[in-house]
Short mmCIF file of C-alpha atoms in Angstrom, two decimals:
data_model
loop_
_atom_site.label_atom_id
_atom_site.label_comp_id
_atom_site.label_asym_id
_atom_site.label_seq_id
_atom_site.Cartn_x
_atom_site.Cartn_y
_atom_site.Cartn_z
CA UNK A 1 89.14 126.26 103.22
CA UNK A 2 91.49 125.28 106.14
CA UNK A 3 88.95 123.82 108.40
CA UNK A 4 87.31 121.61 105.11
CA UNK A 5 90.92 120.19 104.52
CA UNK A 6 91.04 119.44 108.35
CA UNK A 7 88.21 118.20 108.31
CA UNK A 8 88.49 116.09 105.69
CA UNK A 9 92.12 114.55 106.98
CA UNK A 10 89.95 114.13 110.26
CA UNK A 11 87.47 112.48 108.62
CA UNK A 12 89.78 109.86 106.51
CA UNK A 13 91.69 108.96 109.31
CA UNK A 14 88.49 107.82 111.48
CA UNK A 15 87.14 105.93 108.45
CA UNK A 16 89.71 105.27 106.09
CA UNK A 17 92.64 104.04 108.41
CA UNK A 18 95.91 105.69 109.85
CA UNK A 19 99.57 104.53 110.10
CA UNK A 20 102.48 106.81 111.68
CA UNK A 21 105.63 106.93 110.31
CA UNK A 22 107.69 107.29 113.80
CA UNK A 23 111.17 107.26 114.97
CA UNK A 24 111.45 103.45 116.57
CA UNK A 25 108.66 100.45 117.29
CA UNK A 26 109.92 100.25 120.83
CA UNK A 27 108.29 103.79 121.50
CA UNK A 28 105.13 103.54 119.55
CA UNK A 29 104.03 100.54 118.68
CA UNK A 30 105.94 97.75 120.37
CA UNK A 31 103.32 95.22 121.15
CA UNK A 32 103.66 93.63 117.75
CA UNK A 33 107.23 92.35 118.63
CA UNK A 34 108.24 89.16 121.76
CA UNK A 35 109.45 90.67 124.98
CA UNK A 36 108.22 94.71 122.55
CA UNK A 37 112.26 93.69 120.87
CA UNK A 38 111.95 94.07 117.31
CA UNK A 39 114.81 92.61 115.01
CA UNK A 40 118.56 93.99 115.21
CA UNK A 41 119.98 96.93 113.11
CA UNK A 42 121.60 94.10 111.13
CA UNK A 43 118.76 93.84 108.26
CA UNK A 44 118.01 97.62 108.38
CA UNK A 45 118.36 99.25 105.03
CA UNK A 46 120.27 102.75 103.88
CA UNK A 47 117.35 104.69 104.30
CA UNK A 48 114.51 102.94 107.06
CA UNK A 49 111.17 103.64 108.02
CA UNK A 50 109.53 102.59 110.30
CA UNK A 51 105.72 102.59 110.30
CA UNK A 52 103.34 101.53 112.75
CA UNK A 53 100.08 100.56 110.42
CA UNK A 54 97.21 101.42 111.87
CA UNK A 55 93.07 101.27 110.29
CA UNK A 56 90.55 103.05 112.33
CA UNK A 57 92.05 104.33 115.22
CA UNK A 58 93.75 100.71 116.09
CA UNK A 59 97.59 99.64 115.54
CA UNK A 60 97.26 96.28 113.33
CA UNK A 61 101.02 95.42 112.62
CA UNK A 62 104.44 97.68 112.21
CA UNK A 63 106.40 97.12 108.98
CA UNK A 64 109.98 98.49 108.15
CA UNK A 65 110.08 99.99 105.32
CA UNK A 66 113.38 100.59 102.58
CA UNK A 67 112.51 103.90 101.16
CA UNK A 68 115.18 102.99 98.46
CA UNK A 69 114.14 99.78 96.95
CA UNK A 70 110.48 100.74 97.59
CA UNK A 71 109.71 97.64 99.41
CA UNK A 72 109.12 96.03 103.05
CA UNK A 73 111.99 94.78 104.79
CA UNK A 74 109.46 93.09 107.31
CA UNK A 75 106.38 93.25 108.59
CA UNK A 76 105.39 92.40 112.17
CA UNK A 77 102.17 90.86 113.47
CA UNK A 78 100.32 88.52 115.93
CA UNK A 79 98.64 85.68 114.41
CA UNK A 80 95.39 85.73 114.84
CA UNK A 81 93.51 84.49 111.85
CA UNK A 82 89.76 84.09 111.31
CA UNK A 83 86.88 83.33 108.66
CA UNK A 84 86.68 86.33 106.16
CA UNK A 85 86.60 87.96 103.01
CA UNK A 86 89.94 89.42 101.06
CA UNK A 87 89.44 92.96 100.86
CA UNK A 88 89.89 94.64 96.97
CA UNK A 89 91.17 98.19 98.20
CA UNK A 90 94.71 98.93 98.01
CA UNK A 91 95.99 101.70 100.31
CA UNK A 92 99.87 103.94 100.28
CA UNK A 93 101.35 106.16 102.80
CA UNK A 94 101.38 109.52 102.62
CA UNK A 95 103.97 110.25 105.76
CA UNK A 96 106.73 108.49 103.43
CA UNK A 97 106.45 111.77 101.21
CA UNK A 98 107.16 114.13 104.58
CA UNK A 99 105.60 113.98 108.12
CA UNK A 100 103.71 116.91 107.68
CA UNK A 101 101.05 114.53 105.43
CA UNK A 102 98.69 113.48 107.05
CA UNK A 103 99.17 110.20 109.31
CA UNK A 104 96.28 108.18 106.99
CA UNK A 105 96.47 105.14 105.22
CA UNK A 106 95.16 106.34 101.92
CA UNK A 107 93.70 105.56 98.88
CA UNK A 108 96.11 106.87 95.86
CA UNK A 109 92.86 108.88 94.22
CA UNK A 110 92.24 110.16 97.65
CA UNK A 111 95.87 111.76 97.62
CA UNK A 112 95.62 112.78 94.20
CA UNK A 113 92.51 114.34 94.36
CA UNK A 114 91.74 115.77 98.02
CA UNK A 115 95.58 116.69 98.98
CA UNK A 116 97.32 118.16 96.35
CA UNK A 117 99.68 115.39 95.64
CA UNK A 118 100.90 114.81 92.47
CA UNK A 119 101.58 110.99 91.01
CA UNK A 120 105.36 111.79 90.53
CA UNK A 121 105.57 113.27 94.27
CA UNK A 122 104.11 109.74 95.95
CA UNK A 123 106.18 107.76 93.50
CA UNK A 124 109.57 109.25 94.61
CA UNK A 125 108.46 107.88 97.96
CA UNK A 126 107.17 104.15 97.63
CA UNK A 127 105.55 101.85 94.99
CA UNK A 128 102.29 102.81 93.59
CA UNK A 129 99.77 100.68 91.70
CA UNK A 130 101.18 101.50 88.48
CA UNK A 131 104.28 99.83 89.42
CA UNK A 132 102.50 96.67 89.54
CA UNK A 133 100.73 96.56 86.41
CA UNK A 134 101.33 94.31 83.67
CA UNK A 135 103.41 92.20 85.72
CA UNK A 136 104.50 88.68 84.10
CA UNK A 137 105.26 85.54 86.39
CA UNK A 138 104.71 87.95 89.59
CA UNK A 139 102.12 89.02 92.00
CA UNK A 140 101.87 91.12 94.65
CA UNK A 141 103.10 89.23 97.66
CA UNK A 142 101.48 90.03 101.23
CA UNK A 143 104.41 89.88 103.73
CA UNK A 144 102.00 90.17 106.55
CA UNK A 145 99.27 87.76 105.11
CA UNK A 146 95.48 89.11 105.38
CA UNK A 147 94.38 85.59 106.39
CA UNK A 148 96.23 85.72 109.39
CA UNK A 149 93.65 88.31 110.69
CA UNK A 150 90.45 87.76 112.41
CA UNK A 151 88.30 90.62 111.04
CA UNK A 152 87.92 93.26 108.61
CA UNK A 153 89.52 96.40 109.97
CA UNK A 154 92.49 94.15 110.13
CA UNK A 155 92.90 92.61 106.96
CA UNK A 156 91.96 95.89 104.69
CA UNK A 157 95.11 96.92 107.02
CA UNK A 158 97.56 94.32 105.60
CA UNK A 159 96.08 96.03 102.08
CA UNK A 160 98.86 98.51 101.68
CA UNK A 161 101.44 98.73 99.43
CA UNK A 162 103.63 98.90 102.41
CA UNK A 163 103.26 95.46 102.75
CA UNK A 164 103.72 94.16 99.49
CA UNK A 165 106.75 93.04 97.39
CA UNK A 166 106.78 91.87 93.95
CA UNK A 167 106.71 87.79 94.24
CA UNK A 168 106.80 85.07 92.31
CA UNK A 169 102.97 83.41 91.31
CA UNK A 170 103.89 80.04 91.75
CA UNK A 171 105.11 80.38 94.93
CA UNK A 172 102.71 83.16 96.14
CA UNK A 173 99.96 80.58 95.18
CA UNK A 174 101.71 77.40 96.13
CA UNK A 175 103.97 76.20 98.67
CA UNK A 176 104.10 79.91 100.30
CA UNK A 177 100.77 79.56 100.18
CA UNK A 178 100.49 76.39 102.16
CA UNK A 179 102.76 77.84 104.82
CA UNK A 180 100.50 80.49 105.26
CA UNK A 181 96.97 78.81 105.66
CA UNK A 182 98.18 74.93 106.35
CA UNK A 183 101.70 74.83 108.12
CA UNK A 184 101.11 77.60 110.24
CA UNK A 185 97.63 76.18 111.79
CA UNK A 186 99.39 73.12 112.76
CA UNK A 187 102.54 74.80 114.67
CA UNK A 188 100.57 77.53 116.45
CA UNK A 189 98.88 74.59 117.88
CA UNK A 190 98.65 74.92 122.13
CA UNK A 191 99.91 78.33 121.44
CA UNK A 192 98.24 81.37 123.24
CA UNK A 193 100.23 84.27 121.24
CA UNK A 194 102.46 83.49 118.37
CA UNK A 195 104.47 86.98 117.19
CA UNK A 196 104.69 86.37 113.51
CA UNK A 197 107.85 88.25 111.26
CA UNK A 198 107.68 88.19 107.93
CA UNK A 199 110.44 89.53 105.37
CA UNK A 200 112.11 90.01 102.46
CA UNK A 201 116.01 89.71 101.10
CA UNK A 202 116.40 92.25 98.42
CA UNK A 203 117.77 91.06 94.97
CA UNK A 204 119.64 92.09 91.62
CA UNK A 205 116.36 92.83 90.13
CA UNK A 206 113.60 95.04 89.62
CA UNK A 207 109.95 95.38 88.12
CA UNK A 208 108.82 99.14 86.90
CA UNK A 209 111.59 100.45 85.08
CA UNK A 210 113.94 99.86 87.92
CA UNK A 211 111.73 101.48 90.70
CA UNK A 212 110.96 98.46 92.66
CA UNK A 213 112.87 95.52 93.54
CA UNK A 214 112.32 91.89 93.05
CA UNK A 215 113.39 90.36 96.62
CA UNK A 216 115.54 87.37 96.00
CA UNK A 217 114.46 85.62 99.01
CA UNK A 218 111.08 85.55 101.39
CA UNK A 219 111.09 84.52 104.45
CA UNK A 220 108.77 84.07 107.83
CA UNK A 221 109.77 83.57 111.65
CA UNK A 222 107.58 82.69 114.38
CA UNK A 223 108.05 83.19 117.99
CA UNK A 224 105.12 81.30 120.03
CA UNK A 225 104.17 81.45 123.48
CA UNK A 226 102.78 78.20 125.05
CA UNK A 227 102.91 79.34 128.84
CA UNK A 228 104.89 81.69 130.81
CA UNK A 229 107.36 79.04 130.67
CA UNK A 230 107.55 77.30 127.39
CA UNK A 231 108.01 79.09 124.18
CA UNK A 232 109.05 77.19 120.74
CA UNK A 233 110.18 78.54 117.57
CA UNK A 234 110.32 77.79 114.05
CA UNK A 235 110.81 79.50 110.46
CA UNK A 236 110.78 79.14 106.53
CA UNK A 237 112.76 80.56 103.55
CA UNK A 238 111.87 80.39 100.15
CA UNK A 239 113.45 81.62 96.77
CA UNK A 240 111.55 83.82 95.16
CA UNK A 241 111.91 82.31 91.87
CA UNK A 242 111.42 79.35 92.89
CA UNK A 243 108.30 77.11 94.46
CA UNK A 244 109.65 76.06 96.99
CA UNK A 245 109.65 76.37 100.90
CA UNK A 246 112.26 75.15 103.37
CA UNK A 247 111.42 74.58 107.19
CA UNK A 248 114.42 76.01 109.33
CA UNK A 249 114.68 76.58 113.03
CA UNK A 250 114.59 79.92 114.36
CA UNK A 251 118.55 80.03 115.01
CA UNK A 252 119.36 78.47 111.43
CA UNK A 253 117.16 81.34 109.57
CA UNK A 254 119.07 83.53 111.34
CA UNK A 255 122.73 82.11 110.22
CA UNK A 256 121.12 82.21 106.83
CA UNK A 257 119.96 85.71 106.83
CA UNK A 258 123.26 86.66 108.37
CA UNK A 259 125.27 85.11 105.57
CA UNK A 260 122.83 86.83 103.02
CA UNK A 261 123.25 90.56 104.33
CA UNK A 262 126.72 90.06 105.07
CA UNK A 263 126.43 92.07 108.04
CA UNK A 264 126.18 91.50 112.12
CA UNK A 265 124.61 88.82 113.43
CA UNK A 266 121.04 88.45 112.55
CA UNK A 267 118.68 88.43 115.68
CA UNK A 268 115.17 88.77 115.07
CA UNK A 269 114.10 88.05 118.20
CA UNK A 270 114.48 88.27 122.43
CA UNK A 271 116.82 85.98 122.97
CA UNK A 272 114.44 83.98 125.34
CA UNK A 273 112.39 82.78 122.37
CA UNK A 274 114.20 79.35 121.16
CA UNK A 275 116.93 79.68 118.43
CA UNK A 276 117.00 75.16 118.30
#
């Protein structure tokens, strides 16, 4: 019985996709972040976690994760987008229950059904799909977008609830929208890497009974490399209840997000990428 479940956690980890829960992105998976320098401690929540999301044996993109609010702080990618279909399958992560889960990016019936877990167990942990059910003026909003990826494996990646925060349809389907698939093909223009971080200001409210919150901001920052010598910058911040999108520079989201955490000052990236 042993060597069936180890099998079998083998097994969905080959085909189904891993992700690690781990200590810090600078030892595991660093390559997602300018200069391996993810963002300051100043947007970290009470209780962080930091996951390096990996699908079939490859790292895709790290989010942090607030265990708390059951949402992303921010997810961290390199752009890289490419002709495709939008994968249907929504995955969780079982290492948010306890790192002696397995390290696999599962299906919820997988858990339910193959591991022992219980519904109320993975809930305590994160948002499941129940939480975003019946959900009025809201979708579920990709912080690391799946059209910013270049094949499969990589967008069924971004397809965890990990990486999703309850966000406002217009805006999810509009302007953000736009940002995502127009704005952002036009400014990674002569770029040979652009590091991509996209994230989200927690707000006053919640969806699911109070389980998950309802960001009151979303925003994206992009740090791209020309040559070894020229870098440029830019970001956007939007209001999640409204559709709407404001163009910032790289040092003014930074101000902003300062002021809205009411913490240190916000860095989100090396300091050689260009804050003007």
């Amino acid at each position: 019985m042993l060597l069936l479940l180890l099998l079998q956690v083998s097994a969905s980890c080959l085909w189904l996709g891993c992700s690690e829960v781990v200590t810090s992105f600078e030892s595991s998976c660093p390559q997602f972040f300018f200069r391996e320098t993810p963002p300051n401690e100043a947007i970290e929540p009470e209780s962080p976690a930091w996951i390096c999301q990996r699908y079939k044996n490859q790292y895709y993109f790290a989010t942090l994760y607030d265990r708390n609010r059951r949402i992303p702080v921010y997810s961290a990618y390199i752009y890289q987008p490419g002709p495709g279909k939008r994968p249907k399958t929504w995955l969780v992560e079982p290492q948010l229950m306890g790192l002696t889960y397995p390290k696999t990016m599962e299906k919820e019936w997988t858990l339910l059904n193959y591991f022992n877990v219980s519904l109320e167990q993975l809930s305590k942990s994160q948002a499941i799909l129940q939480d975003y059910k019946n959900l009025t003026g809201l979708n579920r909003g990709h912080l690391n977008p799946s059209g910013h990826h270049g094949d499969s494996s990589s967008r069924t990646a971004t397809f965890t609830l990990t990486n999703i925060v309850p966000q406002d349809e217009k805006l999810n389907g509009g302007t953000w929208n736009n940002y995502e698939q127009q704005t952002m093909i036009r400014k990674t223009q002569g770029c040979n890497t652009t590091y991509v971080i996209v994230g989200a200001v927690p707000g006053n409210n919640y969806i699911a009974k109070g389980r998950v919150n309802k960001p009151s901001y979303i925003w994206s920052s992009a740090c791209c490399e020309v040559d070894t010598n020229h870098r440029k910058a830019w970001a956007v911040i939007a209001e999640n209840d409204k559709n709407e999108v404001q163009l910032l520079t790289l040092g003014e989201l930074e101000d902003v997000l300062t002021q809205l955490y009411g913490r240190d000052q916000v860095s989100l990236f090396d300091s050689d990428c260009p804050r003007e």
